[in-house]
Amino acid sequence: MTTHLALLRGINVSGHNMIKMEALKTTLEAIGFQNVTTYIQSGNVFVDTEEENAPKVGFLIKQEIFKVFGHEVPVIVINKEDLSACFKNNPFLKEKEVDIKKLYVSFVSIPLKKESINDLKMSQFKPDEVAIDENRIYIKYAVGAGKTRFDQKYIEKKLNVTSTIRNWNTVTQLLKMFEER
């Protein structure tokens, strides 16, 4: 069995794409996923399956959500190593007195090159800061996520990827949950 973490983008946000987590759990169990566990209402779902291919797991989840709930929901599937890398490779964690509440991670659908940071044109978003690490973009917002134009839509448009962003507290809790499985 392989444990995958599916990060669903854009569900239960401002009354859009509403899906109750218990209904999602039941739906995913009905198509063969085991030990389905959700964390908060924003679409963090652990599943166990014989399928090792993460993109295929994401496709199955996305397809079933559309079939049952009628929502077109992007899904990015990661493993424990992807999540652990966030702690090892996030350069902002090395800063003294970093405000954890301003740290976020954008998980993207394809590995990025270091040069991709040029495509983001970050000079437009100073004093927000970013760093790229494979399929993760570490973000340190100067004021906060709600007061910037550097968001998931901007990332997707500039890099031609699918993206979903999680705050640092959520990333921390998801890794803890992975370790408890």
PDB file of C-alpha atoms in Angstrom:
ATOM      1  CA  MET A   1       0.000   0.000   0.000  1.00  0.00           C
ATOM      2  CA  THR A   2       1.141   3.511  -0.814  1.00  0.00           C
ATOM      3  CA  THR A   3      -0.079   6.556   1.078  1.00  0.00           C
ATOM      4  CA  HIS A   4      -0.735   9.635  -1.036  1.00  0.00           C
ATOM      5  CA  LEU A   5      -1.767  13.117   0.009  1.00  0.00           C
ATOM      6  CA  ALA A   6      -4.176  14.740  -2.421  1.00  0.00           C
ATOM      7  CA  LEU A   7      -4.268  18.524  -2.276  1.00  0.00           C
ATOM      8  CA  LEU A   8      -7.549  19.720  -3.756  1.00  0.00           C
ATOM      9  CA  ARG A   9      -7.650  23.297  -4.942  1.00  0.00           C
ATOM     10  CA  GLY A  10     -10.571  25.623  -4.553  1.00  0.00           C
ATOM     11  CA  ILE A  11     -13.094  23.611  -2.596  1.00  0.00           C
ATOM     12  CA  ASN A  12     -15.165  25.079   0.232  1.00  0.00           C
ATOM     13  CA  VAL A  13     -13.780  28.563  -0.393  1.00  0.00           C
ATOM     14  CA  SER A  14     -16.191  31.488  -0.111  1.00  0.00           C
ATOM     15  CA  GLY A  15     -19.171  29.222  -0.729  1.00  0.00           C
ATOM     16  CA  HIS A  16     -17.781  27.755  -3.978  1.00  0.00           C
ATOM     17  CA  ASN A  17     -17.322  24.068  -4.842  1.00  0.00           C
ATOM     18  CA  MET A  18     -18.836  22.960  -1.563  1.00  0.00           C
ATOM     19  CA  ILE A  19     -18.017  19.382  -0.586  1.00  0.00           C
ATOM     20  CA  LYS A  20     -18.536  17.959   2.888  1.00  0.00           C
ATOM     21  CA  MET A  21     -15.447  16.041   3.951  1.00  0.00           C
ATOM     22  CA  GLU A  22     -17.474  13.043   5.132  1.00  0.00           C
ATOM     23  CA  ALA A  23     -19.134  12.807   1.708  1.00  0.00           C
ATOM     24  CA  LEU A  24     -15.728  13.076   0.012  1.00  0.00           C
ATOM     25  CA  LYS A  25     -14.363  10.329   2.243  1.00  0.00           C
ATOM     26  CA  THR A  26     -17.291   8.034   1.416  1.00  0.00           C
ATOM     27  CA  THR A  27     -16.946   8.789  -2.307  1.00  0.00           C
ATOM     28  CA  LEU A  28     -13.240   7.940  -2.381  1.00  0.00           C
ATOM     29  CA  GLU A  29     -13.721   4.767  -0.345  1.00  0.00           C
ATOM     30  CA  ALA A  30     -16.404   3.667  -2.832  1.00  0.00           C
ATOM     31  CA  ILE A  31     -13.829   3.645  -5.658  1.00  0.00           C
ATOM     32  CA  GLY A  32     -11.324   1.576  -3.677  1.00  0.00           C
ATOM     33  CA  PHE A  33      -9.173   3.984  -1.683  1.00  0.00           C
ATOM     34  CA  GLN A  34      -8.492   2.883   1.872  1.00  0.00           C
ATOM     35  CA  ASN A  35      -7.795   4.705   5.148  1.00  0.00           C
ATOM     36  CA  VAL A  36      -9.212   7.919   3.682  1.00  0.00           C
ATOM     37  CA  THR A  37      -8.553  10.779   6.092  1.00  0.00           C
ATOM     38  CA  THR A  38      -9.236  14.472   5.586  1.00  0.00           C
ATOM     39  CA  TYR A  39      -7.735  17.485   7.289  1.00  0.00           C
ATOM     40  CA  ILE A  40      -9.750  20.705   7.543  1.00  0.00           C
ATOM     41  CA  GLN A  41     -12.355  21.692   4.983  1.00  0.00           C
ATOM     42  CA  SER A  42      -9.971  23.059   2.345  1.00  0.00           C
ATOM     43  CA  GLY A  43      -9.230  19.738   0.657  1.00  0.00           C
ATOM     44  CA  ASN A  44      -6.330  17.824   2.180  1.00  0.00           C
ATOM     45  CA  VAL A  45      -7.020  14.111   1.748  1.00  0.00           C
ATOM     46  CA  PHE A  46      -4.843  11.128   2.641  1.00  0.00           C
ATOM     47  CA  VAL A  47      -5.554   7.885   0.788  1.00  0.00           C
ATOM     48  CA  ASP A  48      -3.947   4.461   0.774  1.00  0.00           C
ATOM     49  CA  THR A  49      -3.932   2.498  -2.467  1.00  0.00           C
ATOM     50  CA  GLU A  50      -2.059  -0.159  -4.408  1.00  0.00           C
ATOM     51  CA  GLU A  51      -1.580   2.476  -7.136  1.00  0.00           C
ATOM     52  CA  GLU A  52       1.879   4.022  -6.845  1.00  0.00           C
ATOM     53  CA  ASN A  53       1.535   6.525  -9.695  1.00  0.00           C
ATOM     54  CA  ALA A  54       0.657   9.881  -8.063  1.00  0.00           C
ATOM     55  CA  PRO A  55      -0.702  11.560 -11.225  1.00  0.00           C
ATOM     56  CA  LYS A  56      -3.010   8.592 -11.811  1.00  0.00           C
ATOM     57  CA  VAL A  57      -4.285   8.803  -8.216  1.00  0.00           C
ATOM     58  CA  GLY A  58      -4.915  12.525  -8.742  1.00  0.00           C
ATOM     59  CA  PHE A  59      -6.782  11.859 -11.975  1.00  0.00           C
ATOM     60  CA  LEU A  60      -9.003   9.231 -10.312  1.00  0.00           C
ATOM     61  CA  ILE A  61      -9.847  11.609  -7.462  1.00  0.00           C
ATOM     62  CA  LYS A  62     -10.506  14.529  -9.816  1.00  0.00           C
ATOM     63  CA  GLN A  63     -12.689  12.355 -12.068  1.00  0.00           C
ATOM     64  CA  GLU A  64     -14.747  11.023  -9.149  1.00  0.00           C
ATOM     65  CA  ILE A  65     -15.263  14.498  -7.651  1.00  0.00           C
ATOM     66  CA  PHE A  66     -16.596  15.701 -10.990  1.00  0.00           C
ATOM     67  CA  LYS A  67     -18.817  12.637 -11.402  1.00  0.00           C
ATOM     68  CA  VAL A  68     -20.310  12.751  -7.889  1.00  0.00           C
ATOM     69  CA  PHE A  69     -20.245  16.446  -6.970  1.00  0.00           C
ATOM     70  CA  GLY A  70     -20.114  18.133 -10.386  1.00  0.00           C
ATOM     71  CA  HIS A  71     -17.066  20.239  -9.506  1.00  0.00           C
ATOM     72  CA  GLU A  72     -13.989  20.611 -11.722  1.00  0.00           C
ATOM     73  CA  VAL A  73     -11.312  20.530  -9.022  1.00  0.00           C
ATOM     74  CA  PRO A  74      -7.566  20.528  -9.732  1.00  0.00           C
ATOM     75  CA  VAL A  75      -5.767  17.892  -7.643  1.00  0.00           C
ATOM     76  CA  ILE A  76      -2.063  17.687  -6.873  1.00  0.00           C
ATOM     77  CA  VAL A  77      -0.882  14.461  -5.251  1.00  0.00           C
ATOM     78  CA  ILE A  78       2.286  14.393  -3.171  1.00  0.00           C
ATOM     79  CA  ASN A  79       4.063  11.894  -0.948  1.00  0.00           C
ATOM     80  CA  LYS A  80       5.705  12.104   2.453  1.00  0.00           C
ATOM     81  CA  GLU A  81       9.108  12.870   0.914  1.00  0.00           C
ATOM     82  CA  ASP A  82       7.640  15.885  -0.928  1.00  0.00           C
ATOM     83  CA  LEU A  83       6.254  17.220   2.329  1.00  0.00           C
ATOM     84  CA  SER A  84       9.444  16.496   4.284  1.00  0.00           C
ATOM     85  CA  ALA A  85      11.426  18.414   1.666  1.00  0.00           C
ATOM     86  CA  CYS A  86       9.432  21.522   2.577  1.00  0.00           C
ATOM     87  CA  PHE A  87      11.105  21.557   5.983  1.00  0.00           C
ATOM     88  CA  LYS A  88      14.554  20.716   4.692  1.00  0.00           C
ATOM     89  CA  ASN A  89      14.589  23.094   1.712  1.00  0.00           C
ATOM     90  CA  ASN A  90      12.543  26.127   2.775  1.00  0.00           C
ATOM     91  CA  PRO A  91      15.158  28.912   2.940  1.00  0.00           C
ATOM     92  CA  PHE A  92      12.887  31.171   4.978  1.00  0.00           C
ATOM     93  CA  LEU A  93      12.974  28.785   7.944  1.00  0.00           C
ATOM     94  CA  LYS A  94      16.685  29.575   8.329  1.00  0.00           C
ATOM     95  CA  GLU A  95      15.965  33.221   9.029  1.00  0.00           C
ATOM     96  CA  LYS A  96      16.032  34.408  12.603  1.00  0.00           C
ATOM     97  CA  GLU A  97      12.653  35.429  13.949  1.00  0.00           C
ATOM     98  CA  VAL A  98      10.763  34.462  10.792  1.00  0.00           C
ATOM     99  CA  ASP A  99       7.001  34.976  11.140  1.00  0.00           C
ATOM    100  CA  ILE A 100       5.575  31.502  10.434  1.00  0.00           C
ATOM    101  CA  LYS A 101       2.148  33.061   9.779  1.00  0.00           C
ATOM    102  CA  LYS A 102       3.545  34.662   6.621  1.00  0.00           C
ATOM    103  CA  LEU A 103       5.052  31.461   5.193  1.00  0.00           C
ATOM    104  CA  TYR A 104       3.244  29.478   2.511  1.00  0.00           C
ATOM    105  CA  VAL A 105       4.065  26.714   0.040  1.00  0.00           C
ATOM    106  CA  SER A 106       2.673  26.514  -3.463  1.00  0.00           C
ATOM    107  CA  PHE A 107       2.665  22.929  -4.689  1.00  0.00           C
ATOM    108  CA  VAL A 108       2.828  22.827  -8.481  1.00  0.00           C
ATOM    109  CA  SER A 109       1.992  20.103 -10.972  1.00  0.00           C
ATOM    110  CA  ILE A 110       5.409  19.825 -12.649  1.00  0.00           C
ATOM    111  CA  PRO A 111       9.038  20.189 -11.548  1.00  0.00           C
ATOM    112  CA  LEU A 112      10.309  23.717 -12.055  1.00  0.00           C
ATOM    113  CA  LYS A 113      13.755  24.922 -13.002  1.00  0.00           C
ATOM    114  CA  LYS A 114      15.542  27.466 -10.814  1.00  0.00           C
ATOM    115  CA  GLU A 115      15.279  29.845 -13.787  1.00  0.00           C
ATOM    116  CA  SER A 116      11.483  29.757 -13.451  1.00  0.00           C
ATOM    117  CA  ILE A 117      11.848  32.355 -10.750  1.00  0.00           C
ATOM    118  CA  ASN A 118      12.608  34.876 -13.513  1.00  0.00           C
ATOM    119  CA  ASP A 119       9.247  34.076 -15.117  1.00  0.00           C
ATOM    120  CA  LEU A 120       7.482  35.045 -11.895  1.00  0.00           C
ATOM    121  CA  LYS A 121       8.769  38.641 -12.170  1.00  0.00           C
ATOM    122  CA  MET A 122       9.015  38.923  -8.405  1.00  0.00           C
ATOM    123  CA  SER A 123      10.269  42.520  -8.546  1.00  0.00           C
ATOM    124  CA  GLN A 124       6.599  43.467  -9.037  1.00  0.00           C
ATOM    125  CA  PHE A 125       5.739  41.966  -5.663  1.00  0.00           C
ATOM    126  CA  LYS A 126       8.459  43.329  -3.393  1.00  0.00           C
ATOM    127  CA  PRO A 127       8.689  42.948  -0.456  1.00  0.00           C
ATOM    128  CA  ASP A 128       7.115  39.465  -0.905  1.00  0.00           C
ATOM    129  CA  GLU A 129       9.797  36.824  -1.447  1.00  0.00           C
ATOM    130  CA  VAL A 130       9.856  33.394  -3.105  1.00  0.00           C
ATOM    131  CA  ALA A 131      12.204  30.486  -3.640  1.00  0.00           C
ATOM    132  CA  ILE A 132      11.721  27.568  -6.038  1.00  0.00           C
ATOM    133  CA  ASP A 133      12.513  23.951  -5.226  1.00  0.00           C
ATOM    134  CA  GLU A 134      11.422  21.364  -7.813  1.00  0.00           C
ATOM    135  CA  ASN A 135       7.614  21.240  -7.563  1.00  0.00           C
ATOM    136  CA  ARG A 136       7.345  23.647  -4.630  1.00  0.00           C
ATOM    137  CA  ILE A 137       7.439  27.415  -4.408  1.00  0.00           C
ATOM    138  CA  TYR A 138       8.192  28.754  -0.942  1.00  0.00           C
ATOM    139  CA  ILE A 139       6.528  32.078  -0.293  1.00  0.00           C
ATOM    140  CA  LYS A 140       7.164  34.646   2.410  1.00  0.00           C
ATOM    141  CA  TYR A 141       4.510  37.332   2.271  1.00  0.00           C
ATOM    142  CA  ALA A 142       5.515  40.712   3.665  1.00  0.00           C
ATOM    143  CA  VAL A 143       2.045  41.570   4.932  1.00  0.00           C
ATOM    144  CA  GLY A 144      -0.064  38.473   4.373  1.00  0.00           C
ATOM    145  CA  ALA A 145      -1.634  36.216   1.766  1.00  0.00           C
ATOM    146  CA  GLY A 146      -4.822  38.240   1.613  1.00  0.00           C
ATOM    147  CA  LYS A 147      -3.014  41.451   0.707  1.00  0.00           C
ATOM    148  CA  THR A 148      -0.930  40.415  -2.284  1.00  0.00           C
ATOM    149  CA  ARG A 149      -1.445  39.863  -5.977  1.00  0.00           C
ATOM    150  CA  PHE A 150       1.129  37.052  -5.874  1.00  0.00           C
ATOM    151  CA  ASP A 151      -1.341  34.210  -5.542  1.00  0.00           C
ATOM    152  CA  GLN A 152      -2.092  30.819  -7.021  1.00  0.00           C
ATOM    153  CA  LYS A 153      -3.784  32.292 -10.097  1.00  0.00           C
ATOM    154  CA  TYR A 154      -0.737  34.422 -10.840  1.00  0.00           C
ATOM    155  CA  ILE A 155       1.604  31.431 -10.406  1.00  0.00           C
ATOM    156  CA  GLU A 156      -0.502  29.304 -12.733  1.00  0.00           C
ATOM    157  CA  LYS A 157      -0.661  31.984 -15.413  1.00  0.00           C
ATOM    158  CA  LYS A 158       3.043  32.858 -15.358  1.00  0.00           C
ATOM    159  CA  LEU A 159       4.377  29.284 -15.168  1.00  0.00           C
ATOM    160  CA  ASN A 160       1.613  27.430 -17.029  1.00  0.00           C
ATOM    161  CA  VAL A 161       1.137  24.949 -14.183  1.00  0.00           C
ATOM    162  CA  THR A 162      -1.565  23.829 -11.791  1.00  0.00           C
ATOM    163  CA  SER A 163      -0.898  25.149  -8.294  1.00  0.00           C
ATOM    164  CA  THR A 164      -2.390  24.955  -4.849  1.00  0.00           C
ATOM    165  CA  ILE A 165      -1.129  26.903  -1.852  1.00  0.00           C
ATOM    166  CA  ARG A 166      -1.029  25.852   1.805  1.00  0.00           C
ATOM    167  CA  ASN A 167      -0.011  27.939   4.797  1.00  0.00           C
ATOM    168  CA  TRP A 168       2.903  26.768   6.926  1.00  0.00           C
ATOM    169  CA  ASN A 169       0.726  25.614   9.829  1.00  0.00           C
ATOM    170  CA  THR A 170      -1.189  23.326   7.466  1.00  0.00           C
ATOM    171  CA  VAL A 171       2.045  21.968   5.952  1.00  0.00           C
ATOM    172  CA  THR A 172       3.321  21.232   9.467  1.00  0.00           C
ATOM    173  CA  GLN A 173       0.118  19.446  10.472  1.00  0.00           C
ATOM    174  CA  LEU A 174      -0.003  17.408   7.245  1.00  0.00           C
ATOM    175  CA  LEU A 175       3.544  16.142   7.789  1.00  0.00           C
ATOM    176  CA  LYS A 176       2.661  15.202  11.359  1.00  0.00           C
ATOM    177  CA  MET A 177      -0.356  13.271  10.037  1.00  0.00           C
ATOM    178  CA  PHE A 178       1.827  11.510   7.440  1.00  0.00           C
ATOM    179  CA  GLU A 179       4.204  10.433  10.205  1.00  0.00           C
ATOM    180  CA  GLU A 180       1.319   9.077  12.311  1.00  0.00           C
ATOM    181  CA  ARG A 181       0.033   6.858   9.489  1.00  0.00           C
TER     182      ARG A 181
END
